[in-house]
PDB file of C-alpha atoms in Angstrom:
ATOM      1  CA  UNK A1426     133.442-237.442  54.863  1.00  0.00           C
ATOM      2  CA  UNK A1427     132.872-236.430  51.233  1.00  0.00           C
ATOM      3  CA  UNK A1428     129.746-238.589  51.139  1.00  0.00           C
ATOM      4  CA  UNK A1429     128.185-237.146  54.315  1.00  0.00           C
ATOM      5  CA  UNK A1430     128.593-233.534  53.171  1.00  0.00           C
ATOM      6  CA  UNK A1431     126.162-233.779  50.188  1.00  0.00           C
ATOM      7  CA  UNK A1432     123.658-235.707  52.311  1.00  0.00           C
ATOM      8  CA  UNK A1433     123.818-233.077  55.063  1.00  0.00           C
ATOM      9  CA  UNK A1434     123.551-230.293  52.495  1.00  0.00           C
ATOM     10  CA  UNK A1435     120.483-231.855  50.819  1.00  0.00           C
ATOM     11  CA  UNK A1436     118.892-232.509  54.224  1.00  0.00           C
ATOM     12  CA  UNK A1437     119.462-228.867  55.298  1.00  0.00           C
ATOM     13  CA  UNK A1438     118.076-227.565  51.986  1.00  0.00           C
ATOM     14  CA  UNK A1439     114.932-229.667  52.361  1.00  0.00           C
ATOM     15  CA  UNK A1440     114.539-228.577  55.964  1.00  0.00           C
ATOM     16  CA  UNK A1441     114.938-224.839  55.353  1.00  0.00           C
ATOM     17  CA  UNK A1442     113.209-224.462  51.948  1.00  0.00           C
ATOM     18  CA  UNK A1443     109.685-224.140  53.423  1.00  0.00           C
ATOM     19  CA  UNK A1444     110.966-221.603  55.955  1.00  0.00           C
ATOM     20  CA  UNK A1445     112.574-219.513  53.208  1.00  0.00           C
ATOM     21  CA  UNK A1446     109.368-219.644  51.154  1.00  0.00           C
ATOM     22  CA  UNK A1447     107.293-218.540  54.151  1.00  0.00           C
ATOM     23  CA  UNK A1448     109.622-215.601  54.810  1.00  0.00           C
ATOM     24  CA  UNK A1449     109.444-214.607  51.135  1.00  0.00           C
ATOM     25  CA  UNK A1450     105.620-214.637  51.238  1.00  0.00           C
ATOM     26  CA  UNK A1451     105.619-212.293  54.238  1.00  0.00           C
ATOM     27  CA  UNK A1452     108.083-209.876  52.682  1.00  0.00           C
ATOM     28  CA  UNK A1453     106.656-206.521  51.579  1.00  0.00           C
ATOM     29  CA  UNK A1454     105.926-206.215  47.864  1.00  0.00           C
ATOM     30  CA  UNK A1455     108.567-204.755  45.603  1.00  0.00           C
ATOM     31  CA  UNK A1456     108.139-201.061  44.780  1.00  0.00           C
ATOM     32  CA  UNK A1457     106.803-201.876  41.315  1.00  0.00           C
ATOM     33  CA  UNK A1458     104.154-204.248  42.738  1.00  0.00           C
ATOM     34  CA  UNK A1459     102.395-201.696  44.961  1.00  0.00           C
ATOM     35  CA  UNK A1460      99.190-200.328  43.403  1.00  0.00           C
ATOM     36  CA  UNK A1461      99.229-196.565  42.946  1.00  0.00           C
ATOM     37  CA  UNK A1462      95.502-196.189  43.743  1.00  0.00           C
ATOM     38  CA  UNK A1463      93.153-197.936  46.107  1.00  0.00           C
ATOM     39  CA  UNK A1464      90.495-199.710  44.045  1.00  0.00           C
ATOM     40  CA  UNK A1465      86.950-198.402  44.481  1.00  0.00           C
ATOM     41  CA  UNK A1466      85.439-201.850  44.142  1.00  0.00           C
ATOM     42  CA  UNK A1467      86.563-205.389  44.714  1.00  0.00           C
ATOM     43  CA  UNK A1468      86.907-207.828  41.847  1.00  0.00           C
ATOM     44  CA  UNK A1469      84.487-210.722  42.312  1.00  0.00           C
ATOM     45  CA  UNK A1470      86.050-213.828  43.847  1.00  0.00           C
ATOM     46  CA  UNK A1471      85.571-216.499  41.208  1.00  0.00           C
ATOM     47  CA  UNK A1472      83.810-219.679  42.233  1.00  0.00           C
ATOM     48  CA  UNK A1473      82.648-218.750  45.741  1.00  0.00           C
ATOM     49  CA  UNK A1474      79.643-220.891  46.605  1.00  0.00           C
ATOM     50  CA  UNK A1475      77.040-221.285  49.332  1.00  0.00           C
ATOM     51  CA  UNK A1476      77.277-225.074  49.110  1.00  0.00           C
ATOM     52  CA  UNK A1477      79.675-225.230  52.060  1.00  0.00           C
ATOM     53  CA  UNK A1478      77.655-222.859  54.252  1.00  0.00           C
ATOM     54  CA  UNK A1479      75.231-224.054  56.918  1.00  0.00           C
ATOM     55  CA  UNK A1480      71.676-223.971  55.452  1.00  0.00           C
ATOM     56  CA  UNK A1481      70.490-221.573  58.158  1.00  0.00           C
ATOM     57  CA  UNK A1482      73.201-219.091  57.164  1.00  0.00           C
ATOM     58  CA  UNK A1483      72.743-219.409  53.398  1.00  0.00           C
ATOM     59  CA  UNK A1484      69.944-216.855  53.252  1.00  0.00           C
ATOM     60  CA  UNK A1485      72.058-214.338  55.199  1.00  0.00           C
ATOM     61  CA  UNK A1486      74.920-214.864  52.751  1.00  0.00           C
ATOM     62  CA  UNK A1487      72.984-214.495  49.481  1.00  0.00           C
ATOM     63  CA  UNK A1488      73.966-210.837  48.946  1.00  0.00           C
ATOM     64  CA  UNK A1489      77.623-211.665  49.620  1.00  0.00           C
ATOM     65  CA  UNK A1490      77.436-214.637  47.244  1.00  0.00           C
ATOM     66  CA  UNK A1491      75.847-212.456  44.559  1.00  0.00           C
ATOM     67  CA  UNK A1492      78.548-209.819  45.032  1.00  0.00           C
ATOM     68  CA  UNK A1493      81.459-212.261  44.899  1.00  0.00           C
ATOM     69  CA  UNK A1494      80.156-214.101  41.856  1.00  0.00           C
ATOM     70  CA  UNK A1495      78.546-211.284  39.837  1.00  0.00           C
ATOM     71  CA  UNK A1496      79.768-208.030  41.379  1.00  0.00           C
ATOM     72  CA  UNK A1497      77.778-204.931  42.242  1.00  0.00           C
ATOM     73  CA  UNK A1498      74.947-204.093  39.812  1.00  0.00           C
ATOM     74  CA  UNK A1499      76.061-201.618  37.140  1.00  0.00           C
ATOM     75  CA  UNK A1500      73.720-198.879  38.405  1.00  0.00           C
ATOM     76  CA  UNK A1501      75.625-198.774  41.705  1.00  0.00           C
ATOM     77  CA  UNK A1502      79.088-199.760  40.515  1.00  0.00           C
ATOM     78  CA  UNK A1503      79.776-196.325  38.996  1.00  0.00           C
ATOM     79  CA  UNK A1504      78.155-194.309  41.789  1.00  0.00           C
ATOM     80  CA  UNK A1505      80.384-191.647  43.327  1.00  0.00           C
ATOM     81  CA  UNK A1506      80.183-190.724  47.002  1.00  0.00           C
ATOM     82  CA  UNK A1507      80.127-186.932  46.664  1.00  0.00           C
ATOM     83  CA  UNK A1508      79.027-186.504  50.292  1.00  0.00           C
ATOM     84  CA  UNK A1509      82.254-187.857  51.784  1.00  0.00           C
ATOM     85  CA  UNK A1510      82.910-188.311  55.494  1.00  0.00           C
ATOM     86  CA  UNK A1511      82.644-184.736  56.701  1.00  0.00           C
ATOM     87  CA  UNK A1512      81.381-183.726  60.140  1.00  0.00           C
ATOM     88  CA  UNK A1513      78.280-182.369  58.409  1.00  0.00           C
ATOM     89  CA  UNK A1514      77.622-185.659  56.557  1.00  0.00           C
ATOM     90  CA  UNK A1515      78.066-187.698  59.749  1.00  0.00           C
ATOM     91  CA  UNK A1516      75.817-185.339  61.729  1.00  0.00           C
ATOM     92  CA  UNK A1517      73.127-185.607  59.032  1.00  0.00           C
ATOM     93  CA  UNK A1518      73.542-189.374  58.762  1.00  0.00           C
ATOM     94  CA  UNK A1519      73.055-190.019  62.486  1.00  0.00           C
ATOM     95  CA  UNK A1520      69.383-189.001  62.701  1.00  0.00           C
ATOM     96  CA  UNK A1521      68.684-190.787  59.410  1.00  0.00           C
ATOM     97  CA  UNK A1522      70.210-193.986  60.807  1.00  0.00           C
ATOM     98  CA  UNK A1523      68.161-193.665  63.994  1.00  0.00           C
ATOM     99  CA  UNK A1524      64.948-193.026  62.063  1.00  0.00           C
ATOM    100  CA  UNK A1525      65.343-195.794  59.464  1.00  0.00           C
ATOM    101  CA  UNK A1526      67.930-198.378  60.592  1.00  0.00           C
ATOM    102  CA  UNK A1527      68.301-198.474  64.386  1.00  0.00           C
ATOM    103  CA  UNK A1528      65.123-200.458  65.121  1.00  0.00           C
ATOM    104  CA  UNK A1529      66.642-203.488  63.389  1.00  0.00           C
ATOM    105  CA  UNK A1530      70.407-202.910  63.368  1.00  0.00           C
ATOM    106  CA  UNK A1531      70.645-201.483  66.910  1.00  0.00           C
ATOM    107  CA  UNK A1532      72.221-198.389  68.452  1.00  0.00           C
ATOM    108  CA  UNK A1533      75.750-199.301  67.400  1.00  0.00           C
ATOM    109  CA  UNK A1534      75.146-201.592  64.429  1.00  0.00           C
ATOM    110  CA  UNK A1535      75.294-204.888  66.317  1.00  0.00           C
ATOM    111  CA  UNK A1536      72.061-206.239  64.832  1.00  0.00           C
ATOM    112  CA  UNK A1537      70.283-206.041  68.183  1.00  0.00           C
ATOM    113  CA  UNK A1538      67.553-203.445  67.656  1.00  0.00           C
ATOM    114  CA  UNK A1539      64.093-203.916  69.150  1.00  0.00           C
ATOM    115  CA  UNK A1540      62.756-205.587  65.992  1.00  0.00           C
ATOM    116  CA  UNK A1541      65.836-207.749  65.357  1.00  0.00           C
ATOM    117  CA  UNK A1542      64.739-210.774  67.344  1.00  0.00           C
ATOM    118  CA  UNK A1543      61.605-211.250  65.237  1.00  0.00           C
ATOM    119  CA  UNK A1544      63.579-211.343  61.967  1.00  0.00           C
ATOM    120  CA  UNK A1545      65.002-214.377  60.174  1.00  0.00           C
ATOM    121  CA  UNK A1546      67.711-214.018  59.166  1.00  0.00           C
ATOM    122  CA  UNK A1547      68.664-211.498  61.807  1.00  0.00           C
ATOM    123  CA  UNK A1548      69.864-208.038  60.684  1.00  0.00           C
ATOM    124  CA  UNK A1549      73.423-207.616  59.471  1.00  0.00           C
ATOM    125  CA  UNK A1550      76.074-206.703  62.022  1.00  0.00           C
ATOM    126  CA  UNK A1551      76.867-203.338  60.460  1.00  0.00           C
ATOM    127  CA  UNK A1552      79.569-202.422  62.980  1.00  0.00           C
ATOM    128  CA  UNK A1553      81.523-205.474  61.816  1.00  0.00           C
ATOM    129  CA  UNK A1554      80.515-205.385  58.164  1.00  0.00           C
ATOM    130  CA  UNK A1555      81.650-201.810  57.417  1.00  0.00           C
ATOM    131  CA  UNK A1556      85.192-202.794  58.421  1.00  0.00           C
ATOM    132  CA  UNK A1557      85.399-205.620  55.870  1.00  0.00           C
ATOM    133  CA  UNK A1558      87.035-205.222  52.448  1.00  0.00           C
ATOM    134  CA  UNK A1559      83.752-206.164  50.755  1.00  0.00           C
ATOM    135  CA  UNK A1560      82.007-203.092  52.201  1.00  0.00           C
ATOM    136  CA  UNK A1561      83.092-200.574  49.587  1.00  0.00           C
ATOM    137  CA  UNK A1562      80.831-197.525  49.397  1.00  0.00           C
ATOM    138  CA  UNK A1563      79.050-198.805  46.298  1.00  0.00           C
ATOM    139  CA  UNK A1564      78.213-202.094  48.062  1.00  0.00           C
ATOM    140  CA  UNK A1565      76.672-200.177  50.969  1.00  0.00           C
ATOM    141  CA  UNK A1566      74.736-197.901  48.589  1.00  0.00           C
ATOM    142  CA  UNK A1567      73.395-200.979  46.782  1.00  0.00           C
ATOM    143  CA  UNK A1568      72.454-202.742  50.035  1.00  0.00           C
ATOM    144  CA  UNK A1569      70.619-199.757  51.514  1.00  0.00           C
ATOM    145  CA  UNK A1570      68.964-198.696  48.250  1.00  0.00           C
ATOM    146  CA  UNK A1571      67.673-202.099  47.154  1.00  0.00           C
ATOM    147  CA  UNK A1572      67.108-203.729  50.544  1.00  0.00           C
ATOM    148  CA  UNK A1573      66.920-207.474  50.965  1.00  0.00           C
ATOM    149  CA  UNK A1574      63.719-208.553  49.218  1.00  0.00           C
ATOM    150  CA  UNK A1575      65.600-210.205  46.347  1.00  0.00           C
ATOM    151  CA  UNK A1576      67.626-212.141  48.949  1.00  0.00           C
ATOM    152  CA  UNK A1577      64.676-213.162  51.117  1.00  0.00           C
ATOM    153  CA  UNK A1578      65.408-210.829  54.043  1.00  0.00           C
ATOM    154  CA  UNK A1579      63.217-208.221  55.723  1.00  0.00           C
ATOM    155  CA  UNK A1580      65.565-205.324  54.909  1.00  0.00           C
ATOM    156  CA  UNK A1581      63.399-202.669  53.219  1.00  0.00           C
ATOM    157  CA  UNK A1582      64.541-200.864  50.081  1.00  0.00           C
ATOM    158  CA  UNK A1583      65.202-197.186  50.783  1.00  0.00           C
ATOM    159  CA  UNK A1584      65.739-195.939  47.216  1.00  0.00           C
ATOM    160  CA  UNK A1585      62.191-194.551  47.110  1.00  0.00           C
ATOM    161  CA  UNK A1586      62.216-193.274  50.704  1.00  0.00           C
ATOM    162  CA  UNK A1587      65.651-191.637  50.943  1.00  0.00           C
ATOM    163  CA  UNK A1588      67.630-189.635  48.416  1.00  0.00           C
ATOM    164  CA  UNK A1589      71.031-190.911  47.295  1.00  0.00           C
ATOM    165  CA  UNK A1590      72.598-188.051  49.264  1.00  0.00           C
ATOM    166  CA  UNK A1591      70.815-189.207  52.429  1.00  0.00           C
ATOM    167  CA  UNK A1592      72.011-192.776  51.887  1.00  0.00           C
ATOM    168  CA  UNK A1593      75.596-191.510  51.510  1.00  0.00           C
ATOM    169  CA  UNK A1594      75.119-189.611  54.789  1.00  0.00           C
ATOM    170  CA  UNK A1595      74.088-192.859  56.480  1.00  0.00           C
ATOM    171  CA  UNK A1596      77.202-194.503  55.003  1.00  0.00           C
ATOM    172  CA  UNK A1597      79.306-191.677  56.493  1.00  0.00           C
ATOM    173  CA  UNK A1598      77.691-192.282  59.896  1.00  0.00           C
ATOM    174  CA  UNK A1599      78.366-196.040  59.674  1.00  0.00           C
ATOM    175  CA  UNK A1600      81.989-195.468  58.681  1.00  0.00           C
ATOM    176  CA  UNK A1601      82.438-193.025  61.579  1.00  0.00           C
ATOM    177  CA  UNK A1602      81.607-195.852  64.001  1.00  0.00           C
ATOM    178  CA  UNK A1603      78.032-194.894  65.018  1.00  0.00           C
ATOM    179  CA  UNK A1604      79.125-191.871  67.075  1.00  0.00           C
ATOM    180  CA  UNK A1605      76.997-189.930  69.520  1.00  0.00           C
ATOM    181  CA  UNK A1606      76.238-187.106  67.116  1.00  0.00           C
ATOM    182  CA  UNK A1607      76.263-184.536  69.925  1.00  0.00           C
ATOM    183  CA  UNK A1608      79.967-185.279  70.305  1.00  0.00           C
ATOM    184  CA  UNK A1609      82.390-184.171  67.607  1.00  0.00           C
ATOM    185  CA  UNK A1610      82.452-187.169  65.238  1.00  0.00           C
ATOM    186  CA  UNK A1611      85.700-188.101  63.526  1.00  0.00           C
ATOM    187  CA  UNK A1612      86.513-190.629  60.853  1.00  0.00           C
ATOM    188  CA  UNK A1613      88.606-193.537  62.126  1.00  0.00           C
ATOM    189  CA  UNK A1614      92.285-192.957  61.688  1.00  0.00           C
ATOM    190  CA  UNK A1615      92.329-189.180  61.828  1.00  0.00           C
ATOM    191  CA  UNK A1616      90.545-185.920  62.340  1.00  0.00           C
ATOM    192  CA  UNK A1617      87.268-185.385  60.584  1.00  0.00           C
ATOM    193  CA  UNK A1618      87.141-182.931  57.717  1.00  0.00           C
ATOM    194  CA  UNK A1619      84.882-179.973  58.260  1.00  0.00           C
ATOM    195  CA  UNK A1620      82.752-178.262  55.659  1.00  0.00           C
ATOM    196  CA  UNK A1621      83.730-174.808  56.865  1.00  0.00           C
ATOM    197  CA  UNK A1622      86.921-173.099  55.642  1.00  0.00           C
ATOM    198  CA  UNK A1623      89.712-172.481  58.119  1.00  0.00           C
ATOM    199  CA  UNK A1624      89.587-168.753  58.898  1.00  0.00           C
ATOM    200  CA  UNK A1625      92.698-168.600  61.096  1.00  0.00           C
TER     201      UNK A1625
END
């Protein structure tokens, strides 16, 4: 009896140790571990490589690879989005998107605009991309401003066509989920801020 107890105890410890570790990993962070501010940019993921990506997808992934290995260029890294996600910014961004982006990226950012099928690689799926952690505002500003020439894509650079304010308005429209601008647009997760003061 005394011999079987240690064996059973060791067996139970070995059996339940991975379960305990898994539960500990899923536990919420301790109060001291929670960041006080949301970071504006992501730290580059060290060592990410295109070597394991299908050759046909490598060209599409060059901007992502550049971002994860080198970060956002300094000129865009410190840019501040002073436009925000107001109803006014979204309403201004909608027509800009339709005039400059919709033909390739499609009505709702699914990469299915009229010109999309003639492009290799095909246009980015903006509706999906803007929901990813990589798509911080500065990344979107960089992508729209510089275009895709340096990455071998047909995305034009808009830094000489649109002002930075107009690009931020397009970002607001993307983040709002490509709304019908005749409807009252709202940022996901809550009511949209208005530019007008509350006079009630």
